[in-house]
Amino acid sequence: MRPKPGATTQKKHERRRVLIAVGTRPEAIKLAPVVAALRAEPWADVRVLATGQHRELLDEVLAFFGIRADIDLDVMSPDQTLADLSRRLLPAIDAVLTDQEPGMVVAQGDTTSALMTALASFHRGIPFAHVEAGLRTGDRREPFPEECNRVLIAQVADLHFAPTEAARTNLLAEQVDADAIEVVGNTGIDALLWTAQRDLPDDFANLRRPLVLVTAHRRESFGAPLAEICEAVGEIASARDVDFLWPVHPNPRVREPVEAALGSLDNVRLVAPLDYPHFVAAMRAAALILTDSGGVQEEAPSLGKPVLVLRDKTERGEGIASGNALLVGLDRARIVKQTLRLLDDRAAYEAMAHQANPYGDGQSAPRIAACVAAVLQVRC
Ligand code: UD1
Ligand code: UDP
């Protein structure tokens, strides 16, 4: 990765300030290792901007990783719309940029916070580095609005930290400059491996029956598709001697229908979102995972857990190629069939339950820190 010409024109002390923006739970999980890696660099003056797109989900993660936000925009409102969230974020982030004058801004993924941070940086002419660049389904509406967000971010980013070779290929196909792309792995695997080495909560130590872990929160699944997922879970719970654990996303568009559909079943435990170490412990204890989450699709292979992806398209094809994940879509019958197959057919289960790290080796954040130093030309 070549140093950007603009970076060399700034004074060294101005270049040293790196502003890392986080808005939601997964951004905080995936950028925590980057914050740590940059904070370990003697040259770096790291500032953390929390947009507060998420509130309690974000706070929990920052607390677990021992990160205190230097600036908190606290923008979350109940059942927020994309337009209102964007309208509040853009000027607020712009004000932070003029106040902090960072030499570089870093954001991750494809949320509204990441898009608004990228755009605000572009407006101010501040180099913007995109972590987890290049994920694509090829369908602007799936996932919604994330696919469109990440395509737009790629247009304004100066550095693209791609997690995999496939992500690099996607960026090159969009005419992103090859010199501005670095394949570093996914920082979420850094966070996972670091957390998994710790003393995890033992809440799931004495399970009597196989545990099936479920999460779902995608906007394009609100309404009928989410109802299909709930019906499938209800049907399997009635048919088999298993326990479901579903940490329910606090979005009212998710929480209300899930609680209404499944709240009365004995072997379906609907719980509030788990803090990250509890969720890692739950993934480890689970026999299998049903999810539409991006991050969970990446984590499950590293823990050797089969994952059934509750979506029609995924930007994470590596887990499917490695045999750890299967795209089951949002049709009740198909979800039931594939879940029962894994519960009943030992060979089918074993074929998916092998450990693999298609998304990263746990060293992505130090690679990113080294690239940032090289680009800003600050290494002593
Ligand atoms: C957001 C991201 C999505 C990411 C997900 C991770 C966008 C457009 N969506 O979706 O890409 O996969 O985060 O979870 O950026 N809420 C709370 N407390 C919280 C968090 C959320 O009550 O700590 C509720 C609020 O009512 C909020 C609603 O959930 O308005 C939706 O939050 P929002 O961030 O807009 O969307 P997510 O579905 O969480
Ligand atoms: N996660 C968590 N608690 C939960 C559910 C998920 O800590 O109750 C973690 C999970 O391990 C992963 C991240 O949150 O690292 C994924 O977040 P989410 O599914 O909300 O967003 P996505 O990855 O789809 O953007």
XYZ file of C-alpha atoms and ligand atoms in Angstrom:
444
model
C 0.000 0.000 0.000
C 1.518 3.304 -1.129
C 1.509 6.436 1.066
C -1.121 8.891 -0.131
C 0.386 12.119 -1.455
C -1.933 14.204 0.778
C -0.611 12.553 3.916
C 2.909 13.828 3.355
C 1.841 17.463 3.142
C 0.497 17.457 6.698
C 2.764 18.131 9.643
C 3.805 14.969 11.471
C 1.974 15.851 14.706
C -1.299 16.348 12.804
C -0.891 13.070 10.948
C -0.526 11.163 14.222
C -4.168 11.562 15.196
C -6.338 8.656 14.061
C -10.062 8.937 14.698
C -11.846 5.572 14.934
C -15.623 5.740 14.602
C -17.999 3.100 15.988
C -21.777 3.126 15.933
C -23.210 -0.335 16.511
C -22.358 -3.544 18.365
C -20.509 -5.262 15.502
C -18.491 -2.148 14.664
C -17.287 -1.932 18.254
C -16.398 -5.644 18.342
C -14.525 -5.461 15.040
C -12.759 -2.169 15.739
C -11.769 -2.954 19.343
C -8.690 -4.888 18.117
C -7.815 -1.981 15.797
C -8.074 0.506 18.670
C -5.799 -1.753 20.739
C -3.285 -2.257 17.915
C -3.061 1.454 17.143
C -2.892 2.377 20.835
C 0.119 0.064 21.097
C 1.905 2.180 18.470
C 4.036 4.862 20.181
C 3.412 7.338 17.369
C -0.382 7.149 17.367
C -2.792 9.570 18.999
C -5.976 7.476 18.887
C -9.402 9.026 19.448
C -12.576 6.956 19.591
C -15.799 8.464 18.293
C -18.984 6.650 19.354
C -21.888 7.762 17.203
C -24.316 6.057 19.578
C -26.343 4.612 16.671
C -26.741 1.757 19.154
C -26.889 2.561 22.840
C -26.817 -0.326 25.303
C -25.465 -2.803 22.711
C -22.560 -0.450 21.952
C -21.857 0.475 25.570
C -21.641 -3.174 26.612
C -19.002 -3.961 23.973
C -16.922 -0.860 24.658
C -16.972 -1.685 28.386
C -15.909 -5.297 27.762
C -12.932 -4.234 25.662
C -12.031 -1.440 28.094
C -12.580 1.348 25.559
C -13.868 4.744 26.661
C -15.215 6.863 23.821
C -13.527 10.250 23.605
C -16.600 11.696 21.902
C -20.151 10.309 22.064
C -22.820 11.691 19.745
C -25.586 9.652 21.438
C -27.851 9.757 18.385
C -30.007 6.643 18.913
C -33.751 7.099 19.055
C -36.360 4.332 19.404
C -37.311 2.671 16.104
C -35.113 5.135 14.207
C -35.493 5.564 10.459
C -32.517 5.507 8.112
C -33.262 9.065 6.993
C -33.485 10.488 10.492
C -30.373 8.656 11.653
C -28.406 9.909 8.624
C -29.744 13.447 9.056
C -28.487 13.558 12.643
C -25.159 11.835 12.022
C -23.680 13.767 9.089
C -23.423 17.285 10.625
C -22.510 15.860 14.034
C -19.593 13.850 12.592
C -18.536 16.842 10.500
C -18.303 18.957 13.659
C -16.104 16.305 15.291
C -13.781 16.292 12.280
C -13.337 20.060 12.315
C -12.718 19.980 16.052
C -10.345 16.986 16.140
C -8.526 17.497 12.807
C -7.473 13.838 12.525
C -4.816 12.740 10.047
C -6.946 9.717 9.234
C -10.434 8.426 9.980
C -11.217 4.723 10.307
C -14.627 3.048 10.213
C -15.805 -0.509 9.650
C -18.455 -2.269 7.654
C -21.673 -1.030 6.174
C -23.836 0.669 8.768
C -25.356 4.131 8.506
C -22.678 5.300 10.979
C -19.900 3.976 8.727
C -21.405 5.567 5.603
C -21.912 8.960 7.254
C -18.373 8.860 8.681
C -16.932 8.094 5.252
C -18.948 10.861 3.633
C -18.080 13.443 6.294
C -14.369 12.564 5.937
C -14.604 12.912 2.164
C -16.283 16.312 2.508
C -13.428 17.503 4.751
C -10.681 15.957 2.597
C -9.479 13.728 5.433
C -8.080 10.301 4.413
C -10.630 7.611 5.221
C -9.733 3.963 5.831
C -12.432 1.334 5.449
C -12.135 -1.835 7.514
C -13.965 -4.897 6.108
C -14.014 -3.429 2.606
C -15.250 -5.245 -0.479
C -18.040 -7.500 0.829
C -20.731 -7.763 -1.829
C -23.840 -9.779 -2.614
C -24.261 -7.980 -5.933
C -27.844 -7.039 -5.011
C -28.310 -3.459 -3.816
C -31.372 -4.411 -1.786
C -29.885 -7.371 0.038
C -28.845 -6.842 2.716
C -30.713 -3.555 2.945
C -29.335 -0.921 3.244
C -25.886 -2.427 3.928
C -24.987 -3.509 0.378
C -25.645 -0.027 -0.948
C -23.824 1.551 2.017
C -20.635 -0.413 1.386
C -20.670 0.261 -2.356
C -20.963 3.977 -1.592
C -18.231 3.826 1.055
C -15.852 2.233 -1.456
C -16.347 5.233 -3.735
C -15.059 7.702 -1.134
C -12.558 5.611 0.850
C -8.799 6.148 0.449
C -7.688 2.844 1.990
C -9.593 -0.411 1.717
C -8.806 -3.127 4.252
C -10.300 -6.192 2.584
C -10.817 -9.249 4.811
C -10.336 -11.831 2.039
C -9.093 -12.232 -1.527
C -12.711 -12.411 -2.715
C -13.336 -8.983 -1.192
C -10.269 -7.612 -2.977
C -11.564 -9.021 -6.265
C -14.916 -7.296 -5.688
C -13.176 -3.951 -5.137
C -10.995 -4.333 -8.223
C -14.142 -5.041 -10.277
C -15.411 -1.622 -9.140
C -12.194 0.048 -10.365
C -10.797 0.660 -6.896
C -7.058 1.361 -7.185
C -5.173 -1.899 -6.474
C -2.525 0.030 -4.492
C -5.191 1.249 -2.082
C -6.345 -2.298 -1.163
C -4.734 -4.477 1.463
C -5.993 -7.973 2.307
C -5.646 -8.226 6.084
C -8.264 -10.734 7.287
C -11.302 -9.867 9.352
C -10.675 -8.064 12.644
C -13.760 -9.786 14.079
C -11.674 -12.965 14.258
C -9.019 -11.070 16.266
C -11.758 -10.116 18.725
C -13.203 -13.632 18.816
C -9.916 -15.454 19.388
C -8.855 -12.948 22.051
C -12.193 -13.351 23.842
C -12.332 -17.136 23.488
C -8.976 -17.401 25.292
C -10.406 -15.632 28.330
C -12.376 -17.256 31.160
C -15.778 -17.301 29.542
C -19.007 -17.382 31.588
C -20.004 -20.967 32.433
C -23.766 -20.430 32.126
C -23.947 -23.094 29.425
C -21.813 -25.722 31.166
C -24.465 -28.337 31.997
C -26.765 -28.607 29.024
C -29.204 -31.511 29.044
C -30.159 -31.263 25.385
C -28.643 -29.930 22.165
C -28.684 -26.133 22.090
C -29.682 -24.281 18.924
C -28.644 -20.620 18.962
C -30.686 -18.173 16.877
C -30.233 -14.510 15.965
C -32.063 -12.403 13.382
C -32.269 -8.680 12.828
C -32.032 -7.785 9.103
C -34.284 -4.989 7.893
C -35.223 -6.833 4.692
C -36.587 -9.663 6.885
C -39.024 -7.496 8.873
C -42.587 -8.757 8.554
C -43.331 -11.980 6.651
C -39.758 -13.395 6.445
C -39.239 -12.965 10.192
C -42.590 -14.660 10.759
C -41.349 -17.627 8.661
C -38.223 -17.885 10.845
C -40.395 -17.855 13.988
C -42.724 -20.514 12.591
C -39.762 -22.716 11.705
C -38.282 -22.373 15.206
C -41.680 -23.138 16.755
C -42.104 -26.225 14.566
C -38.641 -27.642 15.356
C -39.041 -26.887 19.073
C -42.276 -28.912 19.106
C -40.822 -31.772 17.050
C -37.460 -32.342 18.750
C -35.916 -32.626 22.209
C -33.752 -29.518 21.823
C -33.408 -26.136 23.503
C -33.452 -22.946 21.496
C -31.683 -19.860 22.785
C -32.578 -16.640 20.954
C -30.982 -13.403 22.182
C -33.505 -11.036 20.658
C -32.323 -7.820 19.014
C -33.831 -4.774 20.804
C -35.218 -3.303 17.586
C -39.002 -3.240 18.226
C -39.568 -4.489 14.641
C -37.796 -7.669 15.751
C -38.518 -7.955 19.471
C -42.277 -7.553 19.315
C -43.093 -10.171 16.640
C -40.562 -12.693 18.000
C -41.935 -12.427 21.532
C -45.521 -12.657 20.266
C -44.758 -15.766 18.170
C -42.490 -17.745 20.503
C -42.823 -16.285 24.002
C -44.923 -19.186 25.325
C -42.805 -22.181 24.229
C -40.994 -24.016 27.058
C -37.912 -24.997 25.071
C -37.426 -21.625 23.338
C -35.613 -19.165 25.585
C -35.983 -15.624 24.329
C -33.453 -13.471 26.133
C -32.128 -9.927 25.895
C -28.983 -9.554 23.747
C -26.075 -11.290 25.457
C -22.934 -9.362 26.185
C -20.085 -10.441 23.921
C -18.357 -12.963 26.252
C -21.709 -14.587 27.050
C -22.529 -14.751 23.360
C -19.165 -16.344 22.569
C -19.828 -18.865 25.358
C -23.280 -19.540 23.871
C -21.817 -20.082 20.390
C -19.291 -22.495 21.844
C -21.988 -24.411 23.727
C -24.388 -24.526 20.778
C -24.783 -27.592 18.601
C -25.644 -25.348 15.689
C -26.461 -21.740 14.872
C -29.280 -20.213 12.830
C -28.570 -16.595 11.953
C -28.851 -13.724 9.504
C -25.967 -11.913 11.210
C -22.852 -11.073 9.235
C -20.484 -11.309 12.187
C -21.892 -14.585 13.457
C -21.421 -16.158 9.989
C -17.741 -15.257 10.295
C -17.312 -16.438 13.886
C -19.073 -19.812 13.675
C -16.438 -21.537 11.463
C -13.638 -20.481 13.823
C -15.543 -22.231 16.613
C -16.343 -25.273 14.466
C -20.107 -24.668 14.644
C -22.380 -25.369 11.676
C -24.283 -22.251 10.687
C -27.525 -22.093 8.723
C -27.780 -18.657 7.130
C -31.293 -17.220 7.275
C -30.930 -15.164 4.111
C -31.372 -15.591 0.373
C -27.952 -14.114 -0.437
C -24.758 -13.740 1.511
C -21.655 -11.636 1.007
C -19.774 -14.208 3.092
C -19.273 -17.012 0.606
C -16.051 -18.205 2.233
C -17.913 -20.034 5.033
C -20.083 -21.775 2.471
C -17.033 -22.754 0.427
C -15.309 -24.130 3.540
C -18.386 -26.260 4.239
C -19.192 -24.591 7.585
C -22.235 -22.626 6.440
C -25.323 -23.295 4.364
C -27.611 -20.675 2.857
C -31.126 -21.787 3.833
C -33.100 -18.655 2.988
C -36.279 -17.535 4.668
C -38.717 -20.269 3.790
C -40.162 -22.056 6.830
C -40.108 -25.539 5.291
C -36.494 -25.254 4.134
C -35.290 -23.932 7.493
C -37.058 -26.820 9.263
C -35.727 -29.432 6.826
C -32.092 -28.323 7.033
C -32.149 -27.893 10.814
C -33.649 -31.357 11.350
C -31.117 -32.835 8.946
C -28.269 -31.487 11.091
C -29.953 -32.596 14.322
C -30.752 -36.102 13.068
C -27.977 -37.011 10.629
C -24.650 -37.395 12.416
C -22.632 -37.546 9.175
C -24.260 -34.390 7.795
C -23.559 -32.659 11.109
C -19.923 -33.763 11.309
C -19.361 -32.630 7.727
C -20.155 -29.042 8.774
C -18.832 -29.047 12.352
C -15.154 -28.737 11.583
C -13.049 -25.794 12.618
C -11.835 -23.422 9.904
C -10.732 -19.809 9.746
C -11.765 -18.633 6.276
C -12.166 -15.037 7.479
C -8.954 -14.384 9.369
C -6.104 -15.622 11.526
C -6.531 -13.238 14.450
C -3.735 -10.900 13.321
C -5.721 -8.481 11.164
C -5.564 -5.472 13.465
C -1.731 -5.361 13.737
C -1.599 -5.533 9.913
C -3.972 -2.577 9.729
C -1.919 -0.603 12.261
C 1.243 -1.233 10.231
C -0.455 -0.073 7.016
C -1.833 3.055 8.654
C 1.664 3.915 9.911
C 3.130 3.377 6.454
C 0.471 5.477 4.746
C 0.728 8.335 7.236
C 4.548 8.052 7.157
C 4.768 8.368 10.897
C 6.756 5.299 11.904
C 9.809 6.354 13.856
C -27.815 -1.811 12.644
C -27.158 -1.731 11.258
C -26.921 -3.125 10.711
C -26.150 -3.986 11.697
C -26.868 -3.960 13.045
C -26.060 -4.692 14.078
C -27.757 0.133 9.783
C -28.688 0.628 8.748
N -28.063 -1.051 10.340
O -29.089 -2.395 12.452
O -26.171 -3.031 9.504
O -26.107 -5.295 11.213
O -27.016 -2.603 13.483
O -26.850 -5.045 15.182
O -26.801 0.796 10.095
N -31.965 -0.498 19.624
C -31.974 -0.326 20.998
N -30.783 -0.393 21.672
C -29.600 -0.632 21.048
C -29.593 -0.826 19.667
C -30.792 -0.747 18.965
O -33.009 -0.114 21.596
O -28.547 -0.665 21.728
C -33.239 -0.399 18.884
C -33.721 1.069 18.757
O -35.112 1.109 18.816
C -33.217 1.443 17.367
C -33.480 0.132 16.640
O -33.087 -0.887 17.556
O -33.930 2.538 16.796
C -32.744 -0.036 15.329
O -31.352 0.243 15.458
P -30.510 0.544 14.117
O -29.096 0.735 14.480
O -31.155 1.619 13.308
O -30.722 -0.765 13.266
P -30.239 -2.250 13.525
O -31.335 -3.125 13.045
O -29.729 -2.401 14.900
N -23.390 -10.736 19.445
C -23.371 -10.492 20.816
N -24.514 -10.725 21.540
C -25.656 -11.178 20.969
C -25.671 -11.391 19.565
C -24.527 -11.161 18.833
O -22.341 -10.092 21.378
O -26.642 -11.381 21.698
C -22.170 -10.459 18.657
C -21.705 -11.561 17.724
O -20.802 -12.444 18.370
C -21.039 -10.786 16.589
C -21.818 -9.488 16.559
O -22.483 -9.378 17.808
O -19.688 -10.480 16.908
C -22.788 -9.492 15.421
O -23.662 -8.416 15.547
P -25.014 -8.332 14.750
O -25.517 -9.684 14.433
O -25.914 -7.440 15.548
O -24.610 -7.515 13.449
P -24.023 -7.929 12.024
O -22.775 -8.717 12.242
O -25.094 -8.671 11.306
O -23.771 -6.613 11.381
